[in-house]
PDB file of C-alpha atoms in Angstrom:
ATOM      1  CA  MET M 208      22.222   1.769   4.735  1.00  0.00           C
ATOM      2  CA  THR M 209      19.859   3.093   7.373  1.00  0.00           C
ATOM      3  CA  ARG M 210      18.901   2.549  11.008  1.00  0.00           C
ATOM      4  CA  LEU M 211      15.529   0.804  11.080  1.00  0.00           C
ATOM      5  CA  GLY M 212      13.829   3.051  13.618  1.00  0.00           C
ATOM      6  CA  ARG M 213      13.688   2.020  17.245  1.00  0.00           C
ATOM      7  CA  SER M 214      14.789  -1.532  16.342  1.00  0.00           C
ATOM      8  CA  GLY M 215      18.334  -0.189  15.957  1.00  0.00           C
ATOM      9  CA  LEU M 216      18.991  -2.632  13.104  1.00  0.00           C
ATOM     10  CA  ASP M 217      21.385  -1.392  10.426  1.00  0.00           C
ATOM     11  CA  VAL M 218      19.899  -2.445   7.106  1.00  0.00           C
ATOM     12  CA  SER M 219      20.130  -1.727   3.399  1.00  0.00           C
ATOM     13  CA  ARG M 220      17.443   0.629   2.091  1.00  0.00           C
ATOM     14  CA  ILE M 221      16.399  -2.111  -0.309  1.00  0.00           C
ATOM     15  CA  ALA M 222      15.162  -5.344   1.249  1.00  0.00           C
ATOM     16  CA  PHE M 223      14.823  -8.399  -0.935  1.00  0.00           C
ATOM     17  CA  GLY M 224      11.243  -9.688  -0.634  1.00  0.00           C
ATOM     18  CA  THR M 225      10.250 -13.278  -1.326  1.00  0.00           C
ATOM     19  CA  TRP M 226       6.466 -13.237  -1.813  1.00  0.00           C
ATOM     20  CA  GLN M 227       6.974 -13.963  -5.513  1.00  0.00           C
ATOM     21  CA  VAL M 228       8.686 -17.286  -4.735  1.00  0.00           C
ATOM     22  CA  GLY M 229       5.987 -18.610  -2.420  1.00  0.00           C
ATOM     23  CA  GLY M 230       3.585 -19.727  -5.160  1.00  0.00           C
ATOM     24  CA  ASP M 231       1.002 -16.912  -5.090  1.00  0.00           C
ATOM     25  CA  TRP M 232       2.419 -15.388  -8.286  1.00  0.00           C
ATOM     26  CA  GLY M 233       2.388 -18.510 -10.407  1.00  0.00           C
ATOM     27  CA  ASP M 234       5.296 -20.742 -11.399  1.00  0.00           C
ATOM     28  CA  PHE M 235       8.916 -19.646 -11.148  1.00  0.00           C
ATOM     29  CA  ASP M 236      12.399 -21.039 -11.743  1.00  0.00           C
ATOM     30  CA  SER M 237      13.963 -21.668  -8.341  1.00  0.00           C
ATOM     31  CA  GLU M 238      17.562 -21.556  -9.553  1.00  0.00           C
ATOM     32  CA  SER M 239      17.014 -18.176 -11.190  1.00  0.00           C
ATOM     33  CA  ALA M 240      15.360 -16.882  -8.008  1.00  0.00           C
ATOM     34  CA  ILE M 241      18.285 -18.124  -5.923  1.00  0.00           C
ATOM     35  CA  ALA M 242      20.673 -16.363  -8.295  1.00  0.00           C
ATOM     36  CA  ALA M 243      18.671 -13.140  -7.835  1.00  0.00           C
ATOM     37  CA  ILE M 244      18.940 -13.386  -4.041  1.00  0.00           C
ATOM     38  CA  ARG M 245      22.673 -13.990  -4.241  1.00  0.00           C
ATOM     39  CA  ARG M 246      23.112 -11.116  -6.665  1.00  0.00           C
ATOM     40  CA  ALA M 247      21.258  -8.792  -4.307  1.00  0.00           C
ATOM     41  CA  HIS M 248      23.595  -9.806  -1.498  1.00  0.00           C
ATOM     42  CA  ASP M 249      26.643  -9.263  -3.721  1.00  0.00           C
ATOM     43  CA  LEU M 250      25.389  -5.728  -4.442  1.00  0.00           C
ATOM     44  CA  GLY M 251      25.120  -4.836  -0.753  1.00  0.00           C
ATOM     45  CA  VAL M 252      21.616  -5.903   0.259  1.00  0.00           C
ATOM     46  CA  ASN M 253      21.794  -7.303   3.798  1.00  0.00           C
ATOM     47  CA  PHE M 254      18.040  -7.329   4.529  1.00  0.00           C
ATOM     48  CA  PHE M 255      15.782 -10.180   3.373  1.00  0.00           C
ATOM     49  CA  ASP M 256      12.048 -10.425   4.071  1.00  0.00           C
ATOM     50  CA  THR M 257       9.975 -13.588   3.901  1.00  0.00           C
ATOM     51  CA  ALA M 258       7.002 -15.198   5.678  1.00  0.00           C
ATOM     52  CA  GLN M 259       5.692 -18.477   6.992  1.00  0.00           C
ATOM     53  CA  ALA M 260       2.675 -18.138   4.691  1.00  0.00           C
ATOM     54  CA  TYR M 261       4.697 -17.730   1.483  1.00  0.00           C
ATOM     55  CA  GLY M 262       4.159 -21.311   0.458  1.00  0.00           C
ATOM     56  CA  PHE M 263       4.378 -22.486   4.083  1.00  0.00           C
ATOM     57  CA  GLY M 264       8.095 -23.086   3.963  1.00  0.00           C
ATOM     58  CA  THR M 265       8.736 -22.709   0.234  1.00  0.00           C
ATOM     59  CA  ALA M 266      10.051 -19.135   0.324  1.00  0.00           C
ATOM     60  CA  GLU M 267      11.913 -19.536   3.607  1.00  0.00           C
ATOM     61  CA  GLN M 268      13.651 -22.683   2.435  1.00  0.00           C
ATOM     62  CA  LEU M 269      14.619 -21.088  -0.871  1.00  0.00           C
ATOM     63  CA  LEU M 270      16.072 -18.110   0.996  1.00  0.00           C
ATOM     64  CA  SER M 271      18.047 -20.503   3.177  1.00  0.00           C
ATOM     65  CA  ARG M 272      19.376 -22.308   0.097  1.00  0.00           C
ATOM     66  CA  ALA M 273      20.447 -19.014  -1.454  1.00  0.00           C
ATOM     67  CA  LEU M 274      22.181 -17.599   1.623  1.00  0.00           C
ATOM     68  CA  GLY M 275      23.085 -20.793   3.467  1.00  0.00           C
ATOM     69  CA  SER M 276      26.872 -20.436   3.338  1.00  0.00           C
ATOM     70  CA  GLU M 277      26.771 -16.757   4.355  1.00  0.00           C
ATOM     71  CA  LEU M 278      24.352 -17.491   7.197  1.00  0.00           C
ATOM     72  CA  LYS M 279      26.689 -20.181   8.490  1.00  0.00           C
ATOM     73  CA  ARG M 280      29.877 -18.151   8.033  1.00  0.00           C
ATOM     74  CA  ASP M 281      28.795 -14.679   9.194  1.00  0.00           C
ATOM     75  CA  ARG M 282      25.259 -14.835  10.583  1.00  0.00           C
ATOM     76  CA  ASP M 283      25.251 -11.316  12.049  1.00  0.00           C
ATOM     77  CA  SER M 284      25.981  -9.724   8.661  1.00  0.00           C
ATOM     78  CA  ILE M 285      22.548 -10.700   7.310  1.00  0.00           C
ATOM     79  CA  VAL M 286      19.214  -9.478   8.673  1.00  0.00           C
ATOM     80  CA  ILE M 287      16.429 -12.008   8.194  1.00  0.00           C
ATOM     81  CA  ALA M 288      12.844 -10.855   8.660  1.00  0.00           C
ATOM     82  CA  THR M 289       9.935 -13.239   8.513  1.00  0.00           C
ATOM     83  CA  LYS M 290       6.265 -13.110   9.424  1.00  0.00           C
ATOM     84  CA  GLY M 291       3.680 -15.320  11.079  1.00  0.00           C
ATOM     85  CA  GLY M 292       0.208 -15.191  12.540  1.00  0.00           C
ATOM     86  CA  ILE M 293      -1.898 -16.184   9.563  1.00  0.00           C
ATOM     87  CA  ASN M 294      -3.132 -19.524   8.267  1.00  0.00           C
ATOM     88  CA  PRO M 295      -4.804 -18.943   4.864  1.00  0.00           C
ATOM     89  CA  GLY M 296      -7.385 -21.403   3.658  1.00  0.00           C
ATOM     90  CA  THR M 297      -8.561 -22.372   7.150  1.00  0.00           C
ATOM     91  CA  ASP M 298     -11.547 -21.344   9.236  1.00  0.00           C
ATOM     92  CA  ARG M 299      -9.239 -18.882  11.003  1.00  0.00           C
ATOM     93  CA  PRO M 300      -7.002 -17.229   8.378  1.00  0.00           C
ATOM     94  CA  ARG M 301      -5.722 -14.688  10.929  1.00  0.00           C
ATOM     95  CA  ASP M 302      -4.300 -16.290  14.051  1.00  0.00           C
ATOM     96  CA  ALA M 303      -1.945 -14.254  16.230  1.00  0.00           C
ATOM     97  CA  SER M 304      -2.568 -16.409  19.287  1.00  0.00           C
ATOM     98  CA  ARG M 305       0.314 -17.408  21.504  1.00  0.00           C
ATOM     99  CA  SER M 306       0.211 -21.054  20.373  1.00  0.00           C
ATOM    100  CA  TRP M 307       0.123 -20.338  16.629  1.00  0.00           C
ATOM    101  CA  LEU M 308       2.847 -17.677  16.808  1.00  0.00           C
ATOM    102  CA  ARG M 309       5.094 -20.037  18.752  1.00  0.00           C
ATOM    103  CA  HIS M 310       4.402 -22.794  16.222  1.00  0.00           C
ATOM    104  CA  GLY M 311       5.196 -20.365  13.412  1.00  0.00           C
ATOM    105  CA  VAL M 312       8.509 -19.296  14.897  1.00  0.00           C
ATOM    106  CA  GLU M 313       9.616 -22.908  15.364  1.00  0.00           C
ATOM    107  CA  GLU M 314       8.649 -23.727  11.772  1.00  0.00           C
ATOM    108  CA  SER M 315      10.421 -20.654  10.392  1.00  0.00           C
ATOM    109  CA  LEU M 316      13.601 -21.432  12.329  1.00  0.00           C
ATOM    110  CA  ARG M 317      13.555 -24.916  10.833  1.00  0.00           C
ATOM    111  CA  HIS M 318      12.823 -23.770   7.283  1.00  0.00           C
ATOM    112  CA  LEU M 319      15.432 -21.007   7.411  1.00  0.00           C
ATOM    113  CA  ASP M 320      17.922 -23.293   9.168  1.00  0.00           C
ATOM    114  CA  VAL M 321      18.981 -20.573  11.610  1.00  0.00           C
ATOM    115  CA  ASP M 322      19.231 -20.331  15.398  1.00  0.00           C
ATOM    116  CA  TYR M 323      17.399 -17.023  15.642  1.00  0.00           C
ATOM    117  CA  ILE M 324      15.272 -14.678  13.540  1.00  0.00           C
ATOM    118  CA  ASP M 325      16.368 -11.041  13.464  1.00  0.00           C
ATOM    119  CA  LEU M 326      12.888  -9.573  12.992  1.00  0.00           C
ATOM    120  CA  TYR M 327       9.615 -11.422  13.516  1.00  0.00           C
ATOM    121  CA  GLN M 328       6.461  -9.669  12.343  1.00  0.00           C
ATOM    122  CA  VAL M 329       2.760 -10.331  12.897  1.00  0.00           C
ATOM    123  CA  HIS M 330       1.628 -10.677   9.293  1.00  0.00           C
ATOM    124  CA  TRP M 331      -1.939  -9.354   9.700  1.00  0.00           C
ATOM    125  CA  PRO M 332      -3.890  -8.049  12.709  1.00  0.00           C
ATOM    126  CA  ASP M 333      -6.100 -10.639  14.393  1.00  0.00           C
ATOM    127  CA  SER M 334      -9.174  -9.138  16.046  1.00  0.00           C
ATOM    128  CA  ALA M 335      -9.950 -12.440  17.780  1.00  0.00           C
ATOM    129  CA  THR M 336      -6.745 -12.362  19.827  1.00  0.00           C
ATOM    130  CA  PRO M 337      -6.117  -9.636  22.431  1.00  0.00           C
ATOM    131  CA  ALA M 338      -3.107  -7.454  21.639  1.00  0.00           C
ATOM    132  CA  GLU M 339      -1.774  -8.282  25.100  1.00  0.00           C
ATOM    133  CA  GLU M 340      -1.611 -12.000  24.267  1.00  0.00           C
ATOM    134  CA  THR M 341       0.154 -11.401  20.949  1.00  0.00           C
ATOM    135  CA  ALA M 342       2.657  -8.895  22.352  1.00  0.00           C
ATOM    136  CA  ASN M 343       3.479 -11.001  25.410  1.00  0.00           C
ATOM    137  CA  ALA M 344       3.898 -14.141  23.298  1.00  0.00           C
ATOM    138  CA  LEU M 345       6.453 -12.409  21.102  1.00  0.00           C
ATOM    139  CA  GLN M 346       8.293 -10.995  24.109  1.00  0.00           C
ATOM    140  CA  GLU M 347       8.570 -14.533  25.488  1.00  0.00           C
ATOM    141  CA  LEU M 348      10.216 -15.590  22.233  1.00  0.00           C
ATOM    142  CA  VAL M 349      12.615 -12.637  22.446  1.00  0.00           C
ATOM    143  CA  ASP M 350      13.486 -13.648  26.025  1.00  0.00           C
ATOM    144  CA  GLU M 351      14.188 -17.195  24.804  1.00  0.00           C
ATOM    145  CA  GLY M 352      16.550 -15.881  22.100  1.00  0.00           C
ATOM    146  CA  LYS M 353      14.509 -17.277  19.222  1.00  0.00           C
ATOM    147  CA  ILE M 354      13.704 -13.848  17.814  1.00  0.00           C
ATOM    148  CA  ARG M 355      15.532 -10.568  18.377  1.00  0.00           C
ATOM    149  CA  HIS M 356      13.114  -7.849  17.299  1.00  0.00           C
ATOM    150  CA  VAL M 357       9.337  -7.569  17.004  1.00  0.00           C
ATOM    151  CA  GLY M 358       7.315  -5.887  14.276  1.00  0.00           C
ATOM    152  CA  VAL M 359       3.883  -5.931  12.685  1.00  0.00           C
ATOM    153  CA  SER M 360       2.494  -5.738   9.172  1.00  0.00           C
ATOM    154  CA  ASN M 361      -0.756  -4.263   7.830  1.00  0.00           C
ATOM    155  CA  TYR M 362      -1.668  -2.678  11.188  1.00  0.00           C
ATOM    156  CA  THR M 363      -3.634   0.552  11.548  1.00  0.00           C
ATOM    157  CA  ALA M 364      -2.512   3.351  13.863  1.00  0.00           C
ATOM    158  CA  ALA M 365      -5.064   2.256  16.465  1.00  0.00           C
ATOM    159  CA  GLN M 366      -3.794  -1.328  16.331  1.00  0.00           C
ATOM    160  CA  LEU M 367      -0.209  -0.124  16.622  1.00  0.00           C
ATOM    161  CA  ALA M 368      -1.080   1.905  19.719  1.00  0.00           C
ATOM    162  CA  GLU M 369      -2.852  -1.061  21.317  1.00  0.00           C
ATOM    163  CA  PHE M 370       0.175  -3.318  20.767  1.00  0.00           C
ATOM    164  CA  ASP M 371       2.596  -0.553  21.781  1.00  0.00           C
ATOM    165  CA  ALA M 372       0.876  -0.221  25.151  1.00  0.00           C
ATOM    166  CA  VAL M 373       1.962  -3.765  26.024  1.00  0.00           C
ATOM    167  CA  ARG M 374       5.302  -4.140  24.251  1.00  0.00           C
ATOM    168  CA  PRO M 375       7.048  -1.666  21.898  1.00  0.00           C
ATOM    169  CA  VAL M 376       6.400  -2.184  18.196  1.00  0.00           C
ATOM    170  CA  GLU M 377       9.829  -1.890  16.594  1.00  0.00           C
ATOM    171  CA  THR M 378       8.862  -2.033  12.921  1.00  0.00           C
ATOM    172  CA  LEU M 379       5.858  -1.685  10.627  1.00  0.00           C
ATOM    173  CA  GLN M 380       5.465  -3.275   7.196  1.00  0.00           C
ATOM    174  CA  PRO M 381       2.644  -1.498   5.317  1.00  0.00           C
ATOM    175  CA  PRO M 382       1.537  -1.739   1.674  1.00  0.00           C
ATOM    176  CA  TYR M 383       2.648   1.541   0.125  1.00  0.00           C
ATOM    177  CA  HIS M 384       3.182   2.779  -3.409  1.00  0.00           C
ATOM    178  CA  LEU M 385       2.219   5.606  -5.740  1.00  0.00           C
ATOM    179  CA  LEU M 386      -1.249   4.171  -6.309  1.00  0.00           C
ATOM    180  CA  ARG M 387      -1.847   2.967  -2.736  1.00  0.00           C
ATOM    181  CA  ARG M 388      -1.431   5.734  -0.174  1.00  0.00           C
ATOM    182  CA  SER M 389      -4.104   5.218   2.484  1.00  0.00           C
ATOM    183  CA  VAL M 390      -1.473   4.557   5.171  1.00  0.00           C
ATOM    184  CA  GLU M 391      -0.028   8.065   4.939  1.00  0.00           C
ATOM    185  CA  GLN M 392      -2.390   9.722   7.429  1.00  0.00           C
ATOM    186  CA  ASP M 393      -2.797   6.650   9.618  1.00  0.00           C
ATOM    187  CA  SER M 394      -0.174   4.004  10.381  1.00  0.00           C
ATOM    188  CA  LEU M 395       2.702   5.773   8.612  1.00  0.00           C
ATOM    189  CA  ALA M 396       2.055   8.948  10.580  1.00  0.00           C
ATOM    190  CA  TYR M 397       2.002   6.950  13.840  1.00  0.00           C
ATOM    191  CA  ALA M 398       5.240   5.199  12.909  1.00  0.00           C
ATOM    192  CA  ARG M 399       7.004   8.504  12.222  1.00  0.00           C
ATOM    193  CA  GLU M 400       5.872   9.934  15.546  1.00  0.00           C
ATOM    194  CA  HIS M 401       7.077   6.901  17.513  1.00  0.00           C
ATOM    195  CA  ASP M 402      10.334   6.125  15.631  1.00  0.00           C
ATOM    196  CA  ILE M 403       8.988   2.820  14.332  1.00  0.00           C
ATOM    197  CA  GLY M 404      11.051   1.433  11.466  1.00  0.00           C
ATOM    198  CA  VAL M 405       9.041   1.248   8.246  1.00  0.00           C
ATOM    199  CA  LEU M 406       9.710  -1.308   5.516  1.00  0.00           C
ATOM    200  CA  ALA M 407       7.196  -0.695   2.739  1.00  0.00           C
ATOM    201  CA  TYR M 408       5.968  -3.565   0.621  1.00  0.00           C
ATOM    202  CA  SER M 409       4.364  -3.690  -2.841  1.00  0.00           C
ATOM    203  CA  VAL M 410       6.309  -0.559  -3.817  1.00  0.00           C
ATOM    204  CA  LEU M 411       5.983  -1.493  -7.506  1.00  0.00           C
ATOM    205  CA  GLY M 412       2.218  -1.818  -7.270  1.00  0.00           C
ATOM    206  CA  SER M 413       2.288  -5.595  -7.767  1.00  0.00           C
ATOM    207  CA  GLY M 414       3.692  -5.004 -11.253  1.00  0.00           C
ATOM    208  CA  LEU M 415       1.630  -1.964 -12.246  1.00  0.00           C
ATOM    209  CA  LEU M 416       4.582   0.374 -11.703  1.00  0.00           C
ATOM    210  CA  THR M 417       7.072  -1.663 -13.700  1.00  0.00           C
ATOM    211  CA  GLY M 418       5.977  -0.470 -17.133  1.00  0.00           C
ATOM    212  CA  THR M 419       5.707  -4.076 -18.309  1.00  0.00           C
ATOM    213  CA  LEU M 420       1.901  -4.470 -18.177  1.00  0.00           C
ATOM    214  CA  SER M 421      -0.577  -3.622 -20.907  1.00  0.00           C
ATOM    215  CA  ARG M 422      -4.342  -3.841 -21.333  1.00  0.00           C
ATOM    216  CA  GLN M 423      -3.756  -7.251 -22.915  1.00  0.00           C
ATOM    217  CA  SER M 424      -1.774  -8.614 -19.943  1.00  0.00           C
ATOM    218  CA  THR M 425      -3.039 -11.874 -18.479  1.00  0.00           C
ATOM    219  CA  PHE M 426      -2.057 -13.729 -15.320  1.00  0.00           C
ATOM    220  CA  ALA M 427      -1.743 -17.405 -14.481  1.00  0.00           C
ATOM    221  CA  PRO M 428      -4.639 -18.933 -12.511  1.00  0.00           C
ATOM    222  CA  GLY M 429      -2.360 -19.266  -9.476  1.00  0.00           C
ATOM    223  CA  ASP M 430      -1.511 -15.543  -9.573  1.00  0.00           C
ATOM    224  CA  TRP M 431      -3.822 -13.533  -7.239  1.00  0.00           C
ATOM    225  CA  ARG M 432      -3.844 -10.651  -9.735  1.00  0.00           C
ATOM    226  CA  SER M 433      -5.980 -12.759 -12.076  1.00  0.00           C
ATOM    227  CA  HIS M 434      -8.866 -12.182  -9.621  1.00  0.00           C
ATOM    228  CA  ALA M 435      -8.201  -8.502  -8.794  1.00  0.00           C
ATOM    229  CA  SER M 436     -10.302  -5.716 -10.312  1.00  0.00           C
ATOM    230  CA  ALA M 437      -7.299  -3.367 -10.324  1.00  0.00           C
ATOM    231  CA  PHE M 438      -5.718  -5.517 -13.026  1.00  0.00           C
ATOM    232  CA  ARG M 439      -8.524  -5.432 -15.570  1.00  0.00           C
ATOM    233  CA  GLY M 440     -11.050  -3.158 -17.219  1.00  0.00           C
ATOM    234  CA  GLU M 441     -11.319   0.584 -16.714  1.00  0.00           C
ATOM    235  CA  SER M 442      -9.190   0.638 -13.546  1.00  0.00           C
ATOM    236  CA  LEU M 443      -6.291  -0.962 -15.374  1.00  0.00           C
ATOM    237  CA  ARG M 444      -6.702   1.358 -18.371  1.00  0.00           C
ATOM    238  CA  ARG M 445      -6.607   4.522 -16.245  1.00  0.00           C
ATOM    239  CA  ASN M 446      -3.634   3.396 -14.221  1.00  0.00           C
ATOM    240  CA  LEU M 447      -1.666   2.349 -17.295  1.00  0.00           C
ATOM    241  CA  GLU M 448      -2.129   5.895 -18.636  1.00  0.00           C
ATOM    242  CA  VAL M 449      -0.626   7.185 -15.382  1.00  0.00           C
ATOM    243  CA  VAL M 450       2.243   4.726 -15.666  1.00  0.00           C
ATOM    244  CA  ASP M 451       2.955   5.828 -19.243  1.00  0.00           C
ATOM    245  CA  GLU M 452       3.269   9.433 -18.092  1.00  0.00           C
ATOM    246  CA  LEU M 453       5.415   8.393 -15.142  1.00  0.00           C
ATOM    247  CA  ALA M 454       7.685   6.495 -17.521  1.00  0.00           C
ATOM    248  CA  SER M 455       8.199   9.623 -19.616  1.00  0.00           C
ATOM    249  CA  PHE M 456       9.060  11.612 -16.509  1.00  0.00           C
ATOM    250  CA  ALA M 457      11.399   8.872 -15.290  1.00  0.00           C
ATOM    251  CA  ALA M 458      13.223   8.948 -18.624  1.00  0.00           C
ATOM    252  CA  SER M 459      13.985  12.633 -18.040  1.00  0.00           C
ATOM    253  CA  LYS M 460      15.773  11.487 -14.860  1.00  0.00           C
ATOM    254  CA  ASN M 461      17.621   8.732 -16.742  1.00  0.00           C
ATOM    255  CA  ALA M 462      15.609   6.183 -14.800  1.00  0.00           C
ATOM    256  CA  SER M 463      12.975   3.532 -15.429  1.00  0.00           C
ATOM    257  CA  VAL M 464       9.466   3.842 -14.043  1.00  0.00           C
ATOM    258  CA  SER M 465      10.301   1.079 -11.533  1.00  0.00           C
ATOM    259  CA  GLN M 466      13.332   2.992 -10.300  1.00  0.00           C
ATOM    260  CA  LEU M 467      11.235   6.153 -10.034  1.00  0.00           C
ATOM    261  CA  ALA M 468       8.609   4.313  -7.965  1.00  0.00           C
ATOM    262  CA  ILE M 469      11.276   2.974  -5.604  1.00  0.00           C
ATOM    263  CA  ALA M 470      12.944   6.380  -5.290  1.00  0.00           C
ATOM    264  CA  TRP M 471       9.576   8.022  -4.565  1.00  0.00           C
ATOM    265  CA  THR M 472       8.823   5.524  -1.793  1.00  0.00           C
ATOM    266  CA  LEU M 473      12.216   6.018  -0.164  1.00  0.00           C
ATOM    267  CA  ALA M 474      11.794   9.806  -0.386  1.00  0.00           C
ATOM    268  CA  GLN M 475       8.645   9.727   1.776  1.00  0.00           C
ATOM    269  CA  PRO M 476       9.087  10.879   5.403  1.00  0.00           C
ATOM    270  CA  GLY M 477       9.277   7.958   7.801  1.00  0.00           C
ATOM    271  CA  VAL M 478       9.993   5.265   5.198  1.00  0.00           C
ATOM    272  CA  HIS M 479      13.287   3.510   5.877  1.00  0.00           C
ATOM    273  CA  VAL M 480      13.235   0.571   3.464  1.00  0.00           C
ATOM    274  CA  ALA M 481      11.561  -0.491   0.219  1.00  0.00           C
ATOM    275  CA  ILE M 482      10.941  -4.219  -0.164  1.00  0.00           C
ATOM    276  CA  VAL M 483      11.496  -5.373  -3.738  1.00  0.00           C
ATOM    277  CA  GLY M 484      11.196  -8.890  -5.081  1.00  0.00           C
ATOM    278  CA  ALA M 485      12.812 -10.439  -8.138  1.00  0.00           C
ATOM    279  CA  ARG M 486      12.901 -13.769  -9.918  1.00  0.00           C
ATOM    280  CA  ARG M 487      15.987 -12.937 -11.993  1.00  0.00           C
ATOM    281  CA  PRO M 488      19.328 -11.287 -11.167  1.00  0.00           C
ATOM    282  CA  GLY M 489      18.906  -8.526 -13.753  1.00  0.00           C
ATOM    283  CA  THR M 490      15.635  -7.402 -12.214  1.00  0.00           C
ATOM    284  CA  ILE M 491      17.082  -6.882  -8.747  1.00  0.00           C
ATOM    285  CA  GLU M 492      20.102  -5.065 -10.200  1.00  0.00           C
ATOM    286  CA  ALA M 493      17.752  -2.536 -11.799  1.00  0.00           C
ATOM    287  CA  SER M 494      15.686  -2.156  -8.630  1.00  0.00           C
ATOM    288  CA  ILE M 495      18.703  -1.506  -6.427  1.00  0.00           C
ATOM    289  CA  ALA M 496      19.702   1.322  -8.781  1.00  0.00           C
ATOM    290  CA  GLY M 497      16.496   3.091  -7.725  1.00  0.00           C
ATOM    291  CA  VAL M 498      18.240   4.047  -4.478  1.00  0.00           C
ATOM    292  CA  ASP M 499      20.473   6.391  -6.461  1.00  0.00           C
ATOM    293  CA  VAL M 500      17.631   8.317  -8.125  1.00  0.00           C
ATOM    294  CA  ARG M 501      17.393  11.732  -6.437  1.00  0.00           C
ATOM    295  CA  LEU M 502      14.056  13.549  -6.423  1.00  0.00           C
ATOM    296  CA  SER M 503      13.765  17.275  -5.724  1.00  0.00           C
ATOM    297  CA  ASP M 504      10.698  18.936  -4.233  1.00  0.00           C
ATOM    298  CA  ALA M 505       9.731  19.964  -7.767  1.00  0.00           C
ATOM    299  CA  ASP M 506      10.101  16.352  -8.944  1.00  0.00           C
ATOM    300  CA  LEU M 507       7.884  15.109  -6.120  1.00  0.00           C
ATOM    301  CA  ALA M 508       5.263  17.740  -6.957  1.00  0.00           C
ATOM    302  CA  GLU M 509       5.259  16.663 -10.609  1.00  0.00           C
ATOM    303  CA  ILE M 510       4.823  13.034  -9.590  1.00  0.00           C
ATOM    304  CA  GLU M 511       1.851  14.076  -7.441  1.00  0.00           C
ATOM    305  CA  ARG M 512       0.291  15.764 -10.469  1.00  0.00           C
ATOM    306  CA  ILE M 513       0.838  12.769 -12.716  1.00  0.00           C
ATOM    307  CA  THR M 514      -0.608  10.231 -10.284  1.00  0.00           C
ATOM    308  CA  ALA M 515      -3.648  12.292  -9.204  1.00  0.00           C
ATOM    309  CA  PRO M 516      -5.997  10.709 -11.825  1.00  0.00           C
ATOM    310  CA  GLY M 517      -4.944   7.174 -10.830  1.00  0.00           C
ATOM    311  CA  VAL M 518      -7.320   4.604  -9.360  1.00  0.00           C
ATOM    312  CA  PRO M 519      -6.358   3.430  -5.846  1.00  0.00           C
ATOM    313  CA  VAL M 520      -5.122  -0.160  -5.878  1.00  0.00           C
ATOM    314  CA  GLY M 521      -5.800  -2.781  -3.223  1.00  0.00           C
ATOM    315  CA  GLY M 522      -4.096  -6.103  -2.713  1.00  0.00           C
ATOM    316  CA  ALA M 523      -4.340  -9.630  -1.382  1.00  0.00           C
ATOM    317  CA  THR M 524      -5.504 -10.362   2.182  1.00  0.00           C
ATOM    318  CA  PRO M 525      -5.732 -13.627   4.154  1.00  0.00           C
ATOM    319  CA  GLU M 526      -9.414 -13.757   3.184  1.00  0.00           C
ATOM    320  CA  GLY M 527      -8.971 -12.979  -0.516  1.00  0.00           C
ATOM    321  CA  ILE M 528      -8.581  -9.780  -2.543  1.00  0.00           C
ATOM    322  CA  GLU M 529      -9.184  -6.259  -1.255  1.00  0.00           C
TER     323      GLU M 529
END
């Protein structure tokens, strides 16, 4: 467990993420996904992250189905984080206006079947909406008791400072893994300096750091990775070589490459939580074990050496693929 920065929330260092059950990663078995969520809770995970845009209700409703009895019996024991402020596929895919955020909160409350949301995050920065409008809109929702804490996702340091000047940013959710480290000198540094809780997403590199991909791997048409350059050609080849070497190093620590990637993320200064998704109970069991992998300074230096030749990896955005 850890204190999530200035939010004061006490959360597990692993958060269960639900992007993979929103439809952007192809088909999935809902009952197996529900079993994975329940298994995570049984193993001590009290922090669950979802979003309005993950299937526009699909992921939130599945999370509610999985945790419904616990949410009714002991609501304060579970920390639910969701996100709003985007509307993919429209003329305005980023919309952090007061009206759309308020609409999003009402929809998320209905889909999750809860009276309040523990942490509400602006999913992506919206340059068309003044930070003052976004921050004040979220404070209104806090004052009304519909949300309890306010965070942002995918913000730069400059955007964090602009929001912070109006209303404190309590948490930041950045993309961060061994092959995606651009946030280190920007938003992550700002978060450390201002005690902003950091919950990192994509810590397994969207599957690259699981050791399960090969040069022959293919993805379903509905999976965004089927359109991403990082998952084909020379970029994929070079990164798979890095992953192979990481896997050998992980084995010397009696760990899998996934567990090593999670442990590395949690070992970084200022990172409080790693968000990990799963469609099956066994997968989340293995991921949670990554918390117990201890990395010395020498281990971290060796990981730096191994990953140096890697190709930086982007990800999905409201407009498409980075």
